Coordinates of C-alpha atoms in Angstrom, one line a residue:
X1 CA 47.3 4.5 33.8
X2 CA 48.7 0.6 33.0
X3 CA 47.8 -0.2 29.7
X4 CA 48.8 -2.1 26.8
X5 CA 47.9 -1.9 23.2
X6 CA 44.8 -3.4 23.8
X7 CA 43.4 -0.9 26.3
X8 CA 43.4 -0.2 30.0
X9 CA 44.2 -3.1 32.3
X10 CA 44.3 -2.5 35.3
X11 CA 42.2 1.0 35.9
X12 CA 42.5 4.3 35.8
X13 CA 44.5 7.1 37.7
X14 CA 41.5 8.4 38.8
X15 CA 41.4 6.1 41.9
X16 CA 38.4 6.5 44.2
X17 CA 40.3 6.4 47.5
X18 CA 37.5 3.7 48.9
X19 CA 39.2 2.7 52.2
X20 CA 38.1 -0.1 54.7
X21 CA 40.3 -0.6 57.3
X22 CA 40.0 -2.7 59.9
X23 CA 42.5 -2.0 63.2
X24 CA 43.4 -4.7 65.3
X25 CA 45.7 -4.5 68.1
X26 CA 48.1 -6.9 68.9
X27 CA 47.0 -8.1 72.2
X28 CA 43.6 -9.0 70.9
X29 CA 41.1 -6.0 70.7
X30 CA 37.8 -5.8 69.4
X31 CA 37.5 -4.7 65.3
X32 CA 37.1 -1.1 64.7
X33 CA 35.9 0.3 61.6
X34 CA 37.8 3.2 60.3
X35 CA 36.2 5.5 58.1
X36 CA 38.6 7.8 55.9
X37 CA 39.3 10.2 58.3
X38 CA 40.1 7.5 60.7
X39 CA 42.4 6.0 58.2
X40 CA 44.4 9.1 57.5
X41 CA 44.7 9.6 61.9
X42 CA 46.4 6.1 61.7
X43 CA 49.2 7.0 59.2
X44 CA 50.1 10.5 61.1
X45 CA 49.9 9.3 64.5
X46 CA 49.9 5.6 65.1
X47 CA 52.1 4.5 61.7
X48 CA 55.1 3.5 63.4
X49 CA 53.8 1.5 65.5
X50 CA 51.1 -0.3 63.0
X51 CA 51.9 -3.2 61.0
X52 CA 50.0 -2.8 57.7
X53 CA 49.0 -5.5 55.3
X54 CA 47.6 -4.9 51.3
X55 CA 45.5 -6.7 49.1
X56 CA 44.3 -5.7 45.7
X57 CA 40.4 -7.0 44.8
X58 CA 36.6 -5.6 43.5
X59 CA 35.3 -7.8 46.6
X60 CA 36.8 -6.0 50.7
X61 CA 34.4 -7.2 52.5
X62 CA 35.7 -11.2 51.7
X63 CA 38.8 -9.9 52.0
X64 CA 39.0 -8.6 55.4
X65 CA 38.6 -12.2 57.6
X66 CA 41.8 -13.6 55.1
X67 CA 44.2 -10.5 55.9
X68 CA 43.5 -10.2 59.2
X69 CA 43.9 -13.5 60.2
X70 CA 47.5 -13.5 59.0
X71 CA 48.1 -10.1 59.8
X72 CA 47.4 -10.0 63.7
X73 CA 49.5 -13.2 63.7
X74 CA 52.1 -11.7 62.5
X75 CA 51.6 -8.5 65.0
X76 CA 51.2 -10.8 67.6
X77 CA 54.9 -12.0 66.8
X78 CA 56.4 -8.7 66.5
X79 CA 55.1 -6.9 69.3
X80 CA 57.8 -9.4 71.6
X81 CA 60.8 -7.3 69.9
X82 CA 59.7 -4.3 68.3
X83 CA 58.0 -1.5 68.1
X84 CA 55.0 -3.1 66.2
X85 CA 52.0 -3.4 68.1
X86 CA 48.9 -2.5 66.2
X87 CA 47.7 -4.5 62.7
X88 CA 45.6 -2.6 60.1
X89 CA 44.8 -4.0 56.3
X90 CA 44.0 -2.1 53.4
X91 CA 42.1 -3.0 50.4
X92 CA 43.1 -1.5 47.1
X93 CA 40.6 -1.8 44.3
X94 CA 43.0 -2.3 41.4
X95 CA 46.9 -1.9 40.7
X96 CA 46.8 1.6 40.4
X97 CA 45.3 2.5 43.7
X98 CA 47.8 -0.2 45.7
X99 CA 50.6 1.8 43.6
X100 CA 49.8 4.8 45.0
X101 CA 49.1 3.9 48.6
X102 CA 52.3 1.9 48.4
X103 CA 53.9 5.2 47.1
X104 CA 52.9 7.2 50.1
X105 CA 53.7 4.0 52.7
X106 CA 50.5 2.9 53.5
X107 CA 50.8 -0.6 53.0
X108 CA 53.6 -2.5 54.1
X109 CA 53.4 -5.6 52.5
X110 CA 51.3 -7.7 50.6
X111 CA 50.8 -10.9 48.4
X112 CA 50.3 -10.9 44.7
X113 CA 50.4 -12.9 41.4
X114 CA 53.6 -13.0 39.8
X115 CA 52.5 -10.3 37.2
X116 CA 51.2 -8.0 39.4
X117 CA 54.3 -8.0 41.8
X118 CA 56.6 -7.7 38.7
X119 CA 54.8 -4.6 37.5
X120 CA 54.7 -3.0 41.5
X121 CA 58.6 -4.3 40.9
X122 CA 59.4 -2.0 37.7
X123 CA 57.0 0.8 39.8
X124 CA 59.6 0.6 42.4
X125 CA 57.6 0.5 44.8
X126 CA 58.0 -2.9 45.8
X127 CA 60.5 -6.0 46.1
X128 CA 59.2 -9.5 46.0
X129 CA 60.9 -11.6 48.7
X130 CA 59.0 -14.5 49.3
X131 CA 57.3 -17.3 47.9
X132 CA 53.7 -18.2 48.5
X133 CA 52.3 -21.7 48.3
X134 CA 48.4 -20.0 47.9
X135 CA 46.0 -23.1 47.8
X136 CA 49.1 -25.3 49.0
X137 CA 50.1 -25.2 45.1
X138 CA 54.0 -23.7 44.7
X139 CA 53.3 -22.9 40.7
X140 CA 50.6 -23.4 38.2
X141 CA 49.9 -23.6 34.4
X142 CA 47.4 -22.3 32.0
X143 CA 45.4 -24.9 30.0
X144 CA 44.0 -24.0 26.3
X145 CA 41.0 -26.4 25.7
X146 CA 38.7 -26.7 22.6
X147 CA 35.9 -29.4 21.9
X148 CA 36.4 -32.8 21.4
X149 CA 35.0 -32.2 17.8
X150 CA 36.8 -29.2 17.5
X151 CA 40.5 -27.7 16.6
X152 CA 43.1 -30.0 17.4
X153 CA 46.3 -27.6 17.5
X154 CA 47.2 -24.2 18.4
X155 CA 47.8 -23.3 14.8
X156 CA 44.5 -23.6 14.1
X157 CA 43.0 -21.4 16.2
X158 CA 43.8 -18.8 13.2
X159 CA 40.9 -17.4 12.3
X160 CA 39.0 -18.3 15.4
X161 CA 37.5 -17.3 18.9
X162 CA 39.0 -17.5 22.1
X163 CA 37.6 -17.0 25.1
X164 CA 40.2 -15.2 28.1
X165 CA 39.5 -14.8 31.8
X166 CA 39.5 -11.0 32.3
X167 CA 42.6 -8.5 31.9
X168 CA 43.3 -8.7 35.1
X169 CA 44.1 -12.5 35.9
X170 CA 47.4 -13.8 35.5
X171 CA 46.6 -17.8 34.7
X172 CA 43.2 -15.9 32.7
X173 CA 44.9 -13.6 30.5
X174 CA 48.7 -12.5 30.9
X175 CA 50.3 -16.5 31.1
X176 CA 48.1 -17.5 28.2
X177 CA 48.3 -14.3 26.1
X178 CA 51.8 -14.6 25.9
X179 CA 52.5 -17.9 25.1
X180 CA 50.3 -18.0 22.2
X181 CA 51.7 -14.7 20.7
X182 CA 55.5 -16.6 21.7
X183 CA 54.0 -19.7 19.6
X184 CA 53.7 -16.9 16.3
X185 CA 50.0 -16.2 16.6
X186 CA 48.8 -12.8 16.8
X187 CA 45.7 -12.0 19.0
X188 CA 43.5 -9.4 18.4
X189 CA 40.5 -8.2 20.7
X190 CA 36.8 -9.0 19.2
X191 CA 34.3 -7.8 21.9
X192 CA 31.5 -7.8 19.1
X193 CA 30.8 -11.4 18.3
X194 CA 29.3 -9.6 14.9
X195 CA 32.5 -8.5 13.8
X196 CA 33.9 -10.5 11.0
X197 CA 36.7 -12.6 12.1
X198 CA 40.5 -11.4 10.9
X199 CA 41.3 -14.6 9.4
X200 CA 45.0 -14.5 10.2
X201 CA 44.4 -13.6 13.8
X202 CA 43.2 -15.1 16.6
X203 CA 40.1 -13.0 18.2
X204 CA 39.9 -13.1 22.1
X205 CA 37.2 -12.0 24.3
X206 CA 36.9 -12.0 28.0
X207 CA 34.2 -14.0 29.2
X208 CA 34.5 -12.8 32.7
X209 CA 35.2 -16.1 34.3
X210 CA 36.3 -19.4 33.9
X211 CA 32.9 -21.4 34.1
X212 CA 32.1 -18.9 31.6
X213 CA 34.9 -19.9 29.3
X214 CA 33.7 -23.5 29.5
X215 CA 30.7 -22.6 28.9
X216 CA 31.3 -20.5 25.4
X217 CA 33.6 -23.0 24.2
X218 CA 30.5 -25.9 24.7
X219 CA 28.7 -23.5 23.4
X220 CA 30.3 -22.8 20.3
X221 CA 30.2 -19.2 21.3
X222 CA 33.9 -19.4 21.3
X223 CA 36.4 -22.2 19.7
X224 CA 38.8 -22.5 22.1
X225 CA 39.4 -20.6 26.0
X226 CA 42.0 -21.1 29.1
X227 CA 41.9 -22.6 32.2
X228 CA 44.2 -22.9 35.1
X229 CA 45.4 -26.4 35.5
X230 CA 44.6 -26.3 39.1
X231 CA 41.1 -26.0 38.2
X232 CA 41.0 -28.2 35.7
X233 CA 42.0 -30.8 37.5
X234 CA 39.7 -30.0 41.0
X235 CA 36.5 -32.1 39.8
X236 CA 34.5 -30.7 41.9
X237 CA 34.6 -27.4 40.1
X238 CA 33.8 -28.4 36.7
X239 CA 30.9 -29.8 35.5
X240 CA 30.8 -33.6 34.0
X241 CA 29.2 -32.1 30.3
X242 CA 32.3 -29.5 30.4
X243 CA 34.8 -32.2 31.2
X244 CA 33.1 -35.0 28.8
X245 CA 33.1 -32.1 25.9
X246 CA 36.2 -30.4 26.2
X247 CA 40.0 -31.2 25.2
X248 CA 43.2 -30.3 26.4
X249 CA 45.3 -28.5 23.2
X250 CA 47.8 -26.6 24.9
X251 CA 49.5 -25.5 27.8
X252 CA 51.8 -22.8 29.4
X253 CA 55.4 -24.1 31.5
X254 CA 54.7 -24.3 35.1
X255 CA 55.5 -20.9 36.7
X256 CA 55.1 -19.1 40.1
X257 CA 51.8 -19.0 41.4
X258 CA 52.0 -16.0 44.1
X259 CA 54.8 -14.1 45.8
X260 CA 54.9 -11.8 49.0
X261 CA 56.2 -8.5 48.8
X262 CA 57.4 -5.5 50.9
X263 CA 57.1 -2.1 50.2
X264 CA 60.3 -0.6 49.1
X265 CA 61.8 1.5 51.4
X266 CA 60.6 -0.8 54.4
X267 CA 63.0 -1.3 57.5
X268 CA 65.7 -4.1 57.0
X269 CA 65.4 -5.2 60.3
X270 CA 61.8 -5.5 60.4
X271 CA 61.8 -7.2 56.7
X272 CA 63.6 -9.9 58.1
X273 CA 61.9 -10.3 61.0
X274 CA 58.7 -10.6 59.3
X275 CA 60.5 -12.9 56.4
X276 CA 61.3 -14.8 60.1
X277 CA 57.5 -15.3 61.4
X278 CA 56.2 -16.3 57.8
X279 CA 58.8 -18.8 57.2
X280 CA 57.9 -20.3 60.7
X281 CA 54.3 -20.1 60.3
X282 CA 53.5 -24.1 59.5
X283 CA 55.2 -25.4 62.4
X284 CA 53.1 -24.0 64.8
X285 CA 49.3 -24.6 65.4
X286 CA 48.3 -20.8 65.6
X287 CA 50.6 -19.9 62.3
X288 CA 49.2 -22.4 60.7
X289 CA 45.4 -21.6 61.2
X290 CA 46.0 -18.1 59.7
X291 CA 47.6 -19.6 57.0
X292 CA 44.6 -21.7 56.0
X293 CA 42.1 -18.7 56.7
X294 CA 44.9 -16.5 54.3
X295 CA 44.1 -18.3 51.0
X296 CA 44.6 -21.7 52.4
X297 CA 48.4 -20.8 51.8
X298 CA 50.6 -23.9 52.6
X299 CA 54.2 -22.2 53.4
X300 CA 56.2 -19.4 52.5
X301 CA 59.7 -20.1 51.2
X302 CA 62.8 -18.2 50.0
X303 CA 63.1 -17.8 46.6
X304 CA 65.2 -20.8 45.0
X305 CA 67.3 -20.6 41.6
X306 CA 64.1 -22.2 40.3
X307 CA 61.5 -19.4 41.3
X308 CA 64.2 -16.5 40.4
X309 CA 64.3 -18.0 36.4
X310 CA 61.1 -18.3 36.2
X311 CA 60.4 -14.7 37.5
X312 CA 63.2 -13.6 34.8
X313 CA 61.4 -15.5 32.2
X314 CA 57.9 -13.3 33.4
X315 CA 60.3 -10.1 33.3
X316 CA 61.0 -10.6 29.8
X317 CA 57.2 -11.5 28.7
X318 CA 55.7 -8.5 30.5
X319 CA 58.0 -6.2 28.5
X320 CA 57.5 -7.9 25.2
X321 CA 54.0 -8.7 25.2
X322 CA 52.7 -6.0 27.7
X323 CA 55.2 -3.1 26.7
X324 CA 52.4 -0.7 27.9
X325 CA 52.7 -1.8 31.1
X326 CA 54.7 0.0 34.0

């Protein structure tokens, strides 16, 4: 089980092997739906020669379109020079279950938010080894807003409510969480609105979304909540009354937004080869489609000085604010 002191995060062990596959081959067949026992045929007696990309989400069936897309690109690329001809995708329905199809080299590579690929890191499972522009955005930042008639400074959210993401979101929980507890506040979970506040704490909640944040804080359900700056600044996305309302009072440093990864253990040759294709990716019209159908990712890039301090400065976070953690 991951979990911190304030509860699970990510799951349970008790992972409920729900597979959808989808099996592609690199010359351009027809989808195939592979049921379970489909799915276990494909790692005894066509692994070797099937490339395999992961995804963690609650939601497959929006998934499936994105991975493939990038996947039987990639295939498509590999089957010129090695033994690669076959793509399949996996959907893993939270961190435990992708750590344990990773363990048993099921997956061989997948994208992730910086916190979630640190923690498959310190697994060993997997090693990060490229950076993803997803959205076309190479990092973001969390927001901390409050009303216009409301706190004006981090401090004083002592004593107050504040309205997360979910446990599972990186810009929603994990970015903000820390930097508040790194500014000297101490956070403390309040599910029940009822409970009397702990007036030296800050009380969070998880309002399951970030419209819902907005929404509390307006409300005065909650005093202050996060956003990602990405959203914050896409007006499409957020109401005028939300906007008119609400104040900016905070915010995170810029960090890494996503990051590929490859399961440890993976073949060196074929790693770079595939580090190759993704790289190369913009500059031609098919690579480029995929990337836009793949979370409308702009590039892939090596990882600079830049990307590698800020991954350092995560590393050191997730062990003293999320200790619980793998």
């Amino acid at each position: 089980m991951l979990s911190s002191g304030r509860g699970t995060v990510r799951g349970s062990e008790r992972v409920r092997m729900r597979w959808w596959f989808y099996i592609l081959a690199a010359c351009g067949a027809a989808w195939l739906w592979a049921a379970p026992a489909l799915a276990e045929n494909l790692a005894e007696a066509t692994r070797k020669d099937t490339l395999v990309l992961g995804r963690i989400s609650s939601s497959p069936d929006k998934q499936y379109p994105k991975l493939e897309a990038l996947n039987a690109y990639v295939v498509r690329q590999l089957a010129a020079d090695t033994p690669i001809r076959a793509s399949a995708v996996v959907v893993a329905e939270d961190i435990d279950h992708m750590a344990r199809l990773l363990r048993e080299g099921k997956v061989d590579y997948l994208s992730e938010t910086a916190f979630t690929a640190l923690q498959l890191e310190k697994l060993r499972l997997a090693d990060i080894f490229l950076h993803e522009w997803k959205n076309g955005v190479a990092t973001y930042a969390t927001l901390i807003l409050a009303r216009k008639d409301g706190i004006a400074s981090l401090a004083e959210l002592r004593g107050r409510r504040l309205a997360f993401e979910d446990p599972d979101s990186m810009s929603g929980f994990f970015l903000p969480y820390a930097f508040l507890t790194t500014s000297g506040l101490t956070l403390r979970a309040a599910d029940d609105p009822k409970l009397k506040l702990d007036r030296q704490a800050v009380s969070y909640s998880f309002a399951g979304g970030e419209t819902s944040i907005l929404a509390q804080i307006v409300r005065r359900h909650a005093d202050a909540g996060v956003i990602s700056n990405t959203r914050w600044s896409n007006n499409a996305k957020i109401p005028p009354a939300f906007r008119r309302d609400l104040k900016v009072i905070g915010q995170t440093k810029p960090t890494v937004r996503s990051l590929m990864l490859t399961r440890r253990g993976l073949d060196g040759a074929l790693k770079e080869r595939l580090a190759a294709i993704l790289l190369a990716m913009p500059h031609h019209p098919d690579g480029k489609a995929a990337l836009k159908t793949y979370f409308k990712v702009g590039r892939y890039q090596k990882l600079s000085p830049e990307t590698l301090a800020q991954l350092e400065d995560l590393r050191r976070s997730l062990n003293n604010n999320f200790a619980g953690l793998p």
